[in-house]
XYZ file of C-alpha atoms in Angstrom:
730
model
C -7.465 -37.471 -20.562
C -8.351 -36.549 -16.979
C -11.674 -34.572 -17.147
C -10.494 -32.302 -14.262
C -7.836 -30.911 -16.620
C -10.242 -30.102 -19.464
C -10.768 -26.381 -18.506
C -6.987 -25.911 -18.106
C -6.221 -27.594 -21.432
C -8.890 -25.543 -23.208
C -7.109 -22.361 -22.048
C -3.646 -23.749 -22.921
C -4.765 -24.673 -26.453
C -6.075 -21.119 -26.950
C -3.030 -19.260 -25.563
C -0.117 -21.637 -26.240
C -1.044 -24.157 -28.971
C 2.410 -25.801 -29.077
C 2.440 -26.703 -25.352
C 3.189 -30.324 -24.397
C -0.149 -31.363 -22.851
C 1.141 -34.852 -21.930
C 3.907 -33.317 -19.815
C 1.384 -31.036 -18.059
C -0.931 -34.009 -17.372
C 1.999 -35.978 -15.915
C 2.887 -33.035 -13.626
C -0.755 -32.889 -12.465
C -0.827 -36.636 -11.729
C 2.372 -36.416 -9.640
C 1.102 -33.366 -7.713
C -2.358 -34.913 -7.139
C -0.764 -38.145 -5.857
C 1.552 -36.403 -3.372
C -1.088 -33.900 -2.133
C -3.761 -36.632 -1.929
C -4.253 -36.497 1.874
C -3.990 -32.708 2.250
C -6.818 -30.208 2.559
C -6.877 -26.407 2.308
C -8.310 -24.187 5.083
C -11.554 -24.061 3.076
C -11.856 -27.876 3.275
C -11.193 -28.329 -0.468
C -8.610 -30.942 -1.586
C -5.179 -29.249 -1.687
C -4.615 -30.025 -5.389
C -7.290 -27.410 -6.253
C -4.732 -24.678 -5.377
C -1.865 -25.711 -7.739
C -4.468 -26.367 -10.456
C -5.937 -22.860 -10.006
C -2.436 -21.307 -10.095
C -1.651 -23.197 -13.338
C -4.962 -22.000 -14.836
C -4.141 -18.340 -14.007
C -0.756 -18.795 -15.713
C -2.323 -20.499 -18.730
C -4.578 -17.437 -19.175
C -1.396 -15.328 -19.278
C -0.065 -17.524 -22.085
C 2.986 -18.896 -20.242
C 4.924 -21.917 -21.533
C 4.461 -25.574 -20.534
C 7.525 -25.628 -18.222
C 6.016 -22.792 -16.163
C 2.648 -24.608 -16.015
C 4.319 -27.836 -14.816
C 6.280 -25.907 -12.163
C 3.013 -24.237 -11.048
C 1.318 -27.632 -10.615
C 4.305 -28.945 -8.635
C 5.249 -25.740 -6.758
C 4.172 -26.961 -3.299
C 5.168 -30.638 -3.580
C 8.798 -30.284 -2.432
C 7.870 -28.078 0.528
C 4.667 -29.788 1.697
C 5.066 -33.468 0.778
C 7.650 -36.263 0.867
C 8.488 -35.706 -2.829
C 12.128 -34.512 -2.975
C 13.755 -32.023 -5.325
C 16.083 -34.738 -6.640
C 13.106 -36.970 -7.518
C 11.448 -34.019 -9.247
C 14.676 -33.278 -11.175
C 14.795 -36.932 -12.296
C 11.134 -36.928 -13.365
C 10.868 -33.499 -15.038
C 14.381 -32.199 -15.747
C 16.606 -29.386 -14.461
C 14.547 -26.381 -15.673
C 11.254 -27.321 -13.989
C 13.146 -28.409 -10.846
C 14.940 -25.040 -10.582
C 11.632 -23.176 -11.035
C 10.008 -25.213 -8.231
C 13.091 -24.735 -6.051
C 12.962 -20.952 -6.650
C 9.301 -20.727 -5.609
C 9.926 -22.978 -2.570
C 12.732 -20.700 -1.364
C 10.433 -17.690 -1.510
C 7.964 -19.392 0.820
C 10.465 -20.311 3.519
C 10.508 -17.138 5.677
C 7.176 -15.704 6.685
C 7.236 -13.930 10.058
C 7.926 -10.340 11.107
C 9.039 -7.315 9.146
C 12.736 -8.169 8.803
C 11.786 -11.698 7.790
C 9.441 -10.302 5.164
C 12.314 -8.214 3.819
C 14.465 -11.344 3.748
C 11.737 -13.153 1.758
C 11.728 -10.346 -0.772
C 15.538 -10.582 -1.058
C 15.264 -14.275 -1.870
C 12.642 -13.405 -4.436
C 15.021 -10.934 -6.076
C 17.800 -13.532 -6.283
C 15.382 -16.123 -7.683
C 13.991 -13.603 -10.176
C 17.422 -12.646 -11.388
C 18.035 -16.277 -12.368
C 14.682 -16.904 -14.011
C 11.857 -14.392 -13.983
C 9.249 -17.163 -14.343
C 9.765 -17.895 -10.626
C 8.184 -14.554 -9.805
C 5.363 -15.044 -12.315
C 4.445 -18.340 -10.576
C 4.681 -16.591 -7.187
C 2.356 -13.780 -8.338
C -0.222 -16.305 -9.609
C 0.129 -18.228 -6.317
C -0.500 -15.016 -4.343
C -3.479 -14.115 -6.551
C -5.229 -17.443 -5.897
C -4.442 -17.169 -2.163
C -5.973 -13.665 -2.108
C -9.105 -14.985 -3.858
C -9.540 -17.595 -1.096
C -8.280 -15.425 1.794
C -11.601 -15.397 3.679
C -10.801 -18.782 5.280
C -7.750 -17.407 7.160
C -7.802 -15.738 10.615
C -8.123 -11.932 10.551
C -4.527 -11.032 11.523
C -3.201 -13.341 8.781
C -5.580 -11.778 6.231
C -4.361 -8.278 7.116
C -0.688 -9.244 7.040
C -0.988 -10.941 3.631
C -3.101 -8.095 2.200
C -0.616 -5.423 3.318
C 2.234 -7.455 1.826
C 0.217 -7.747 -1.389
C -0.394 -3.983 -1.647
C 3.167 -3.015 -0.737
C 5.189 -5.677 -2.565
C 3.319 -8.020 -4.903
C 0.971 -5.600 -6.709
C 3.806 -3.101 -7.412
C 6.035 -5.987 -8.600
C 3.260 -7.089 -10.972
C 3.122 -3.467 -12.178
C 6.913 -3.354 -12.644
C 6.678 -6.506 -14.747
C 3.810 -4.973 -16.740
C 1.285 -7.610 -15.580
C -1.651 -5.237 -15.162
C -4.476 -7.805 -15.047
C -2.778 -9.450 -12.054
C -1.929 -6.086 -10.469
C -5.500 -4.735 -10.611
C -7.076 -7.865 -9.156
C -4.453 -8.102 -6.380
C -5.035 -4.441 -5.479
C -8.826 -4.703 -5.359
C -8.756 -7.930 -3.300
C -6.229 -6.502 -0.804
C -8.082 -3.151 -0.623
C -11.370 -4.923 0.167
C -9.641 -6.995 2.862
C -7.717 -4.149 4.541
C -10.263 -1.341 4.275
C -13.654 -3.033 3.776
C -15.643 0.086 4.719
C -13.765 2.384 2.332
C -14.057 -0.266 -0.401
C -17.829 -0.632 0.131
C -18.335 3.155 0.107
C -16.500 3.525 -3.230
C -18.393 0.522 -4.648
C -21.680 2.125 -3.511
C -20.806 5.493 -5.064
C -19.729 3.785 -8.312
C -22.951 1.765 -8.604
C -25.135 4.851 -7.920
C -23.569 6.716 -10.843
C -23.113 3.753 -13.219
C -26.313 4.085 -15.345
C -25.788 7.799 -16.178
C -22.093 7.231 -16.894
C -22.721 4.174 -19.091
C -25.023 6.177 -21.382
C -22.356 8.862 -21.832
C -19.695 6.184 -22.439
C -21.842 4.537 -25.122
C -22.291 7.867 -26.919
C -18.508 8.490 -26.980
C -17.739 4.927 -28.188
C -20.272 5.245 -31.050
C -18.795 8.572 -32.201
C -15.173 7.331 -32.060
C -16.086 4.067 -33.863
C -17.965 6.002 -36.589
C -15.038 8.394 -37.180
C -12.528 5.536 -37.425
C -14.786 3.631 -39.846
C -14.976 6.717 -42.082
C -11.158 7.002 -41.974
C -10.960 3.284 -42.948
C -9.081 2.338 -39.789
C -9.988 -1.105 -38.436
C -10.391 -0.714 -34.680
C -12.004 -2.170 -31.571
C -13.301 0.619 -29.280
C -14.372 -0.170 -25.732
C -14.701 1.419 -22.286
C -11.913 0.877 -19.770
C -12.982 -0.884 -16.567
C -12.724 1.173 -13.373
C -10.913 -0.600 -10.552
C -11.981 0.516 -7.085
C -8.453 0.737 -5.705
C -7.244 2.787 -8.677
C -10.200 5.190 -8.222
C -9.175 5.560 -4.575
C -5.489 5.991 -5.482
C -6.355 8.722 -7.991
C -8.369 10.546 -5.317
C -5.225 10.523 -3.155
C -2.684 11.306 -5.895
C -4.635 14.065 -7.631
C -6.190 15.333 -4.391
C -9.666 15.566 -5.906
C -13.132 14.377 -4.947
C -14.700 11.139 -6.164
C -16.985 12.850 -8.686
C -14.094 14.518 -10.505
C -12.313 11.165 -10.914
C -15.342 9.082 -11.720
C -16.752 11.501 -14.293
C -13.556 11.099 -16.298
C -14.546 8.572 -18.959
C -11.876 6.111 -20.136
C -11.857 4.664 -23.688
C -9.457 2.118 -25.198
C -8.884 1.934 -28.973
C -7.169 -1.220 -30.338
C -5.847 -1.119 -33.922
C -3.728 -3.350 -36.199
C -0.477 -1.386 -36.623
C 1.642 1.419 -35.151
C 0.783 3.588 -38.174
C -2.933 3.108 -37.380
C -2.294 4.270 -33.797
C -1.143 7.709 -34.975
C -3.853 7.849 -37.669
C -6.534 7.101 -35.042
C -5.073 9.816 -32.795
C -5.366 12.382 -35.615
C -8.959 11.334 -36.320
C -9.968 11.719 -32.649
C -8.220 15.119 -32.317
C -10.040 16.265 -35.466
C -13.389 15.769 -33.696
C -12.548 16.890 -30.146
C -9.983 19.362 -28.832
C -7.134 17.748 -26.868
C -6.355 18.962 -23.329
C -2.886 20.608 -23.413
C -0.197 18.725 -21.513
C -2.205 15.488 -21.320
C -0.766 13.757 -24.425
C 1.830 11.022 -23.784
C 3.581 8.985 -26.485
C 4.597 5.708 -24.836
C 5.007 4.052 -28.241
C 8.096 6.104 -29.154
C 9.263 6.158 -25.491
C 8.009 2.914 -23.822
C 7.655 2.768 -20.028
C 10.091 0.797 -17.845
C 7.850 -2.289 -17.954
C 7.591 -2.544 -21.789
C 4.226 -0.722 -21.745
C 3.420 0.990 -25.056
C 0.397 3.135 -25.845
C -0.692 6.625 -26.919
C -2.501 8.507 -24.126
C -4.580 11.603 -24.783
C -7.353 13.491 -22.990
C -9.936 15.396 -25.068
C -12.915 17.587 -24.220
C -15.765 15.311 -25.287
C -19.565 15.718 -25.446
C -21.175 18.044 -22.844
C -17.693 19.521 -22.243
C -16.661 16.486 -20.187
C -13.067 15.210 -20.406
C -12.506 11.802 -22.049
C -9.279 9.821 -21.578
C -8.202 7.638 -24.527
C -5.547 4.946 -24.855
C -4.642 3.951 -28.416
C -2.514 0.836 -29.013
C -2.067 -2.229 -31.238
C -3.450 -5.639 -30.213
C 0.080 -6.871 -29.490
C 0.756 -3.819 -27.290
C -2.526 -4.450 -25.504
C -1.593 -8.058 -24.801
C 1.715 -6.886 -23.413
C 0.045 -4.154 -21.338
C -2.255 -6.748 -19.777
C 0.219 -9.593 -19.267
C 3.614 -7.836 -19.270
C 6.612 -10.090 -18.882
C 4.355 -13.138 -19.231
C 3.584 -11.993 -22.788
C 7.236 -12.586 -23.756
C 6.342 -16.147 -24.669
C 3.534 -15.116 -26.959
C 5.234 -12.184 -28.696
C 8.911 -13.135 -28.382
C 9.809 -11.841 -31.815
C 8.648 -8.334 -30.822
C 10.437 -8.150 -27.482
C 14.200 -8.089 -26.989
C 16.857 -10.386 -28.333
C 16.724 -14.176 -28.521
C 17.762 -16.177 -25.494
C 16.442 -18.841 -23.146
C 12.924 -18.031 -21.895
C 12.763 -16.263 -18.553
C 16.431 -15.263 -18.407
C 16.998 -11.580 -17.706
C 19.321 -10.110 -20.320
C 21.536 -7.135 -19.304
C 20.290 -4.015 -21.071
C 16.823 -5.498 -21.621
C 13.577 -3.907 -20.390
C 14.008 -5.939 -17.243
C 17.400 -4.401 -16.401
C 15.631 -3.016 -13.321
C 16.004 -6.485 -11.817
C 19.775 -6.184 -12.198
C 19.677 -2.931 -10.244
C 17.724 -4.696 -7.483
C 20.298 -7.444 -7.368
C 23.070 -4.843 -6.939
C 21.201 -3.250 -4.019
C 20.652 -6.538 -2.365
C 24.421 -7.132 -2.389
C 25.100 -3.603 -1.080
C 22.493 -3.392 1.669
C 23.203 -5.366 4.821
C 20.017 -4.345 6.664
C 16.991 -6.243 5.245
C 14.575 -3.563 6.503
C 16.457 -0.877 4.587
C 16.419 -3.071 1.481
C 12.641 -3.468 1.778
C 12.176 0.303 2.204
C 14.274 0.940 -0.926
C 12.289 -1.649 -2.857
C 8.920 -0.242 -1.782
C 10.043 3.241 -2.768
C 11.435 2.120 -6.112
C 8.260 0.197 -6.922
C 6.010 3.164 -6.250
C 7.581 5.941 -8.347
C 7.594 6.809 -12.037
C 10.795 7.752 -13.845
C 12.591 10.578 -15.677
C 15.300 10.031 -18.287
C 18.400 12.264 -18.249
C 21.642 12.321 -20.244
C 25.315 12.277 -19.277
C 27.534 14.799 -21.144
C 28.468 11.908 -23.501
C 24.810 11.216 -24.354
C 24.280 8.074 -22.250
C 20.688 7.788 -20.941
C 20.193 7.266 -17.190
C 16.761 6.494 -15.690
C 16.055 8.089 -12.284
C 12.951 8.297 -10.065
C 10.634 11.254 -10.711
C 11.781 14.261 -8.672
C 15.424 13.051 -8.671
C 18.248 15.568 -8.114
C 21.831 15.917 -9.409
C 22.954 13.967 -6.303
C 20.819 10.974 -7.404
C 22.392 11.294 -10.856
C 25.926 11.369 -9.363
C 25.319 8.154 -7.400
C 23.755 6.504 -10.474
C 26.989 7.227 -12.404
C 29.317 5.885 -9.671
C 29.432 5.702 -5.875
C 32.651 7.748 -5.669
C 31.208 10.428 -7.969
C 28.279 10.654 -5.533
C 30.448 10.868 -2.399
C 32.693 13.586 -3.910
C 29.912 15.594 -5.607
C 30.134 19.348 -4.816
C 28.144 20.935 -7.643
C 26.217 20.358 -10.859
C 25.488 21.893 -14.216
C 22.140 21.096 -15.904
C 21.729 21.995 -19.592
C 24.844 24.183 -19.315
C 23.658 26.183 -16.257
C 24.883 25.855 -12.660
C 22.072 24.655 -10.366
C 21.710 23.847 -6.630
C 22.199 20.164 -5.736
C 18.565 19.859 -4.585
C 17.137 20.961 -7.998
C 14.697 18.527 -9.591
C 15.742 17.007 -12.912
C 13.317 16.805 -15.844
C 13.065 14.478 -18.839
C 15.831 15.103 -21.380
C 18.094 17.188 -19.088
C 21.858 16.881 -19.670
C 23.657 16.722 -16.316
C 27.321 17.326 -15.525
C 28.720 16.726 -12.000
C 31.649 18.579 -10.344
C 33.637 16.530 -7.828
C 36.072 17.447 -5.037
C 39.665 16.240 -5.081
C 40.010 16.599 -1.265
C 40.785 13.294 0.548
C 38.213 14.268 3.238
C 35.382 14.785 0.731
C 32.146 13.076 1.628
C 28.352 13.385 1.367
C 26.297 15.785 3.475
C 23.655 14.468 5.887
C 21.254 17.066 4.421
C 21.259 15.159 1.129
C 19.060 12.501 2.747
C 16.276 15.114 2.888
C 16.037 15.484 -0.882
C 17.531 12.427 -2.664
C 14.876 10.286 -4.319
C 16.630 7.086 -5.437
C 17.096 4.102 -3.144
C 20.671 3.719 -4.396
C 21.699 7.254 -3.381
C 19.994 6.949 0.001
C 21.672 3.598 0.718
C 25.122 4.868 -0.304
C 24.866 8.032 1.816
C 23.682 6.068 4.853
C 26.462 3.526 4.364
C 29.052 6.298 4.296
C 27.759 7.769 7.546
C 27.583 4.318 9.127
C 31.278 3.778 8.474
C 32.765 7.277 8.773
C 30.567 8.945 11.356
C 29.561 6.269 13.861
C 30.749 8.228 16.937
C 28.978 11.398 15.800
C 25.842 9.374 15.116
C 25.950 7.838 18.621
C 26.159 11.310 20.217
C 23.415 12.673 17.956
C 21.185 9.691 18.788
C 21.720 10.066 22.538
C 20.947 13.779 22.314
C 17.814 13.175 20.187
C 16.416 10.631 22.688
C 17.162 12.964 25.633
C 15.506 15.874 23.816
C 12.378 13.810 23.053
C 12.117 12.833 26.745
C 12.588 16.383 28.035
C 9.953 17.589 25.601
C 7.432 15.215 27.210
C 8.673 15.922 30.747
C 9.653 12.271 31.301
C 12.084 11.082 34.011
C 15.419 10.920 32.154
C 17.404 9.022 34.811
C 14.845 6.254 35.137
C 14.226 5.761 31.427
C 17.845 6.024 30.297
C 19.004 3.282 32.677
C 21.312 0.693 31.110
C 19.004 -2.317 31.525
C 15.923 -0.702 29.968
C 17.868 0.578 26.963
C 19.764 -2.679 26.455
C 16.522 -4.680 26.536
C 14.984 -2.297 23.987
C 18.093 -2.465 21.741
C 17.824 -6.288 21.749
C 14.087 -6.083 20.963
C 14.868 -3.885 17.958
C 17.623 -6.342 16.898
C 20.613 -4.116 17.693
C 23.621 -5.789 19.361
C 24.118 -3.071 22.013
C 22.984 0.360 23.232
C 25.611 2.164 21.101
C 24.187 0.570 17.978
C 20.710 1.786 19.003
C 22.006 5.356 19.559
C 23.784 5.229 16.191
C 20.602 4.029 14.468
C 18.692 7.006 15.931
C 21.504 9.394 14.975
C 21.512 8.129 11.392
C 17.741 8.386 11.093
C 17.017 4.636 10.839
C 14.860 4.773 13.993
C 12.894 7.799 15.240
C 13.851 9.068 18.722
C 10.142 9.431 19.523
C 9.666 5.744 18.709
C 12.425 4.741 21.115
C 10.909 6.895 23.898
C 7.437 5.406 23.380
C 8.823 1.862 23.542
C 10.839 2.703 26.689
C 7.756 4.151 28.371
C 5.709 1.082 27.387
C 8.431 -1.255 28.697
C 8.197 0.194 32.232
C 4.415 -0.012 32.312
C 3.366 3.363 30.911
C 3.695 6.864 32.352
C 2.679 6.967 35.999
C -0.662 8.806 36.066
C -1.608 10.296 39.412
C -5.255 10.221 40.407
C -5.259 14.017 40.454
C -4.391 14.029 36.733
C -7.360 11.777 36.067
C -9.554 13.981 38.206
C -8.449 17.057 36.293
C -9.336 15.473 32.960
C -12.840 14.604 34.113
C -15.550 17.018 33.148
C -18.433 18.139 35.396
C -21.663 18.094 33.406
C -23.862 19.717 36.028
C -24.997 23.315 35.596
C -23.552 25.979 37.897
C -25.441 26.628 41.062
C -26.865 23.122 41.142
C -26.842 21.319 44.561
C -23.755 19.138 45.205
C -25.721 15.914 44.798
C -25.338 13.516 41.898
C -28.749 14.181 40.309
C -27.464 16.531 37.575
C -25.009 13.942 36.356
C -27.715 11.262 36.488
C -25.631 9.053 38.814
C -26.223 8.045 42.443
C -23.437 6.915 44.804
C -24.425 3.872 46.890
C -25.079 4.889 50.487
C -24.767 8.669 49.972
C -27.052 10.718 47.753
C -25.342 14.020 48.549
C -21.940 13.535 46.945
C -20.670 15.676 44.080
C -20.555 13.305 41.109
C -18.895 14.072 37.772
C -18.835 12.047 34.578
C -15.257 11.553 33.467
C -14.216 13.159 30.212
C -11.750 10.372 29.427
C -14.545 7.901 28.589
C -17.833 9.964 28.584
C -20.168 7.376 30.150
C -23.918 7.508 29.359
C -26.867 5.569 30.821
C -26.653 1.933 29.776
C -22.859 1.753 30.209
C -21.400 -0.217 33.101
C -19.819 2.327 35.453
C -17.483 2.524 38.452
C -16.928 5.445 40.877
C -13.573 6.690 42.166
C -13.234 9.025 45.127
C -10.845 11.832 44.105
C -9.080 14.247 46.472
C -11.257 17.328 46.736
C -13.174 16.751 43.506
C -15.993 14.437 44.572
C -16.607 11.096 42.837
C -15.327 10.645 39.296
C -17.462 8.188 37.257
C -15.794 6.033 34.567
C -17.033 3.416 32.135
C -16.149 -0.131 33.188
C -14.007 -0.564 30.070
C -12.200 2.799 30.438
C -8.422 2.527 30.007
C -7.849 4.378 33.292
C -9.889 1.908 35.378
C -6.999 -0.579 35.562
C -4.834 2.037 37.330
C -7.694 3.007 39.661
C -8.189 -0.624 40.737
C -4.762 -0.480 42.370
C -6.498 1.520 45.165
C -9.647 -0.531 45.849
C -10.437 1.417 49.064
C -11.223 4.497 46.932
C -13.591 2.697 44.532
C -17.309 3.152 45.271
C -20.433 1.604 43.843
C -22.434 3.925 41.602
C -25.632 3.489 39.580
C -27.540 5.408 36.953
C -30.484 7.559 38.020
C -31.053 10.068 35.209
C -33.610 12.841 35.750
C -35.371 15.008 33.156
C -32.713 17.713 33.397
C -29.701 15.345 33.144
C -27.410 16.064 30.202
C -24.776 13.630 28.957
C -21.656 14.109 26.921
C -21.202 11.839 23.914
C -18.143 11.667 21.656
C -18.397 10.168 18.177
C -15.877 9.615 15.413
C -16.832 9.946 11.745
C -14.592 8.423 9.055
C -15.240 9.422 5.465
C -13.644 9.719 2.040
C -12.671 13.389 1.925
C -14.627 15.756 -0.333
C -15.695 19.406 -0.421
C -18.500 20.409 2.025
C -18.151 17.149 3.984
C -17.842 18.897 7.368
C -20.825 21.173 6.721
C -22.963 18.149 5.720
C -22.040 16.308 8.936
C -22.637 19.308 11.233
C -25.960 20.065 9.514
C -27.070 16.441 9.992
C -26.111 16.558 13.677
C -28.044 19.831 14.109
C -31.064 18.262 12.366
C -30.896 15.523 15.024
C -31.193 18.237 17.742
C -27.853 17.652 19.442
C -25.778 20.500 20.833
C -22.225 20.285 19.404
C -19.634 21.381 21.990
C -16.440 20.637 20.063
C -15.332 19.310 16.718
C -11.968 18.396 15.239
C -11.138 17.247 11.718
C -7.948 15.712 10.388
C -7.401 14.574 6.813
C -4.771 11.924 6.178
C -2.678 11.592 3.018
C -4.887 8.715 1.902
C -7.950 10.986 1.480
C -9.645 9.863 4.679
C -11.202 12.613 6.798
C -11.507 11.667 10.484
C -13.863 14.003 12.394
C -14.476 13.872 16.130
C -17.544 15.543 17.612
C -18.467 16.002 21.263
C -22.058 16.936 21.958
C -24.651 17.015 24.745
C -27.680 14.743 24.724
C -30.591 14.432 27.098
C -31.659 10.931 26.051
C -28.789 8.563 25.157
C -31.277 6.208 23.434
C -31.359 8.830 20.685
C -27.697 8.075 19.827
C -28.569 5.199 17.478
C -30.672 7.542 15.289
C -27.869 10.108 15.248
C -25.278 7.526 14.097
C -27.643 6.183 11.419
C -28.279 9.686 10.037
C -24.561 10.480 9.845
C -23.811 7.106 8.193
C -26.175 7.947 5.306
C -24.085 11.005 4.274
C -22.238 10.478 0.952
C -18.626 9.423 1.506
C -19.067 8.405 5.171
C -18.005 4.786 5.563
C -17.889 4.500 9.370
C -19.278 6.307 12.392
C -19.118 5.137 15.990
C -19.051 6.316 19.574
C -15.560 6.756 21.037
C -14.445 6.595 24.645
C -12.881 10.051 24.829
C -14.500 13.418 24.328
C -11.163 14.994 23.692
C -10.284 12.302 21.179
């Protein structure tokens, strides 16, 4: 046997003892032969990649056909080995798996192309779900070795991973893959946020580990006394999930991290409920935090009992109680089908999606992909559907319908039938009339009233509150067909309104050529289609205006505007010379000099002077965005140089980026005061992803002191980046 395959075979023997090792070795030999002259970006032989992908899949316990397809997945695309040869050598099943993975890799550029890739994935998945499992393992190994790619490629792949692949892994219940994909992509996209969370986690780890050990010992002791065989262990904390919880629950890091997580693994379902009773006998449960996913499994086959109790020292402890088989399925999801087939669904060929099975969600995706002509819209629906949890409601006849959390009777109507949705005029929930925008809860019985009028149709307002991708697609489709003219007028009006709001020249920007060029750029066949897209809400009017302005070279900025935005830093009553600003104009020491507010230059920066009309010389940094416009009038540029005196004062603007928490702003302002800087202005914005961005403008006498200021601010807990910015006003 080839010694290179020994680690792979060791894993296969442990997870899938009946696998055909000779077949796997033959697949490896064929792949190694055809990839023999190829290298990866890291310089390693190319065969290391398919081998690593096969090893990841072997750890999941997949079957030998999947492992062979993983070893061969790049041969058809990257080598002279044809699909027909592969079919002859390994049979139809392995060939169709390789073909499915190859198709997913074909389209790789741009947003619409990415959506198209995802569509192909959906079609491939619907035929055999193992195609997606290979693709997820392929993406995981690529993410592990991502550091060898150029930066823009790394960011593109990481964003795709966070938005598409990690949620798909979650939908398929493959949590081990999901967590690693998320952490790798998080570290690549937001390295500073990742490092800050890692730092905060490591600082608190020793204290937390002691508490965790105490809880585990008490739970283990209680279960032993109750004669329940169990494995009790702490749940690992994944950095991205810590960050996500900070965003979702809108709480500080300490509140999330102090929540201890314990996992209890037992032998049978009966033991799960017995263990729950034992734990509740010791500690009081937190009301509303108990979830029984054993009786009501999640969409991705996940089963477990979840409870939160008030543990030692009054601290909350989260517990998950499940059987070993449930745990395997929670970790490996759909891939665990092969190991625990008798427990999951009805018999059938491996990988095939059976209607009515736990994977019926894939069927729904396939329906969308037939309905939705615009790939971007399909991708938006998919992203939305991947990111939400579900509620289960009943039709009057008792049929269960799954809808996204927060869904309304309109979502329910469209889930029943498109025509029911279009003609919906009212709803009754649990026997009571309710508004159409009411949120539905688990177990609600919903009855829809429809209109018999031939002109009945959806309302545009429904788009503001519907939650399901299906309802949104159907409503938009209806307006696309029935209301195109209205949409064109609405779009034209919206663009005009956005321009007037900004005081932009309507005639010049709304000219036929500029709009037609923009429509083509955005992949619309003509200007009417662009107007209609704005009217229907596919494209924001503000977006169109920004792109139009950019296409004609930006808004014309007069020098006077620039002069007005510059800020004199000299004190009142000072002579008109440049001494107060610390700048001297070549050839004339008695010129009023002002440091521009748009880039706040300080000694050490390269600077240029611009003679304004009636406002002296405005001084800009050499890399200021406005300098390009000023260079169009070279006769008004003058040479300037630094000459700071003891009474010179300079404006500095800095930006602080931090993970949001209580008292963050007061800590930053106190640190700045401790550094003896005079704060003139401060602004703070907090984004939905728990990042607080603060901008401070302050006066400094000695710019060399700036390095100490930045270092002091960087040491504040939660701050992951601080730097000087080129605009005092932000």
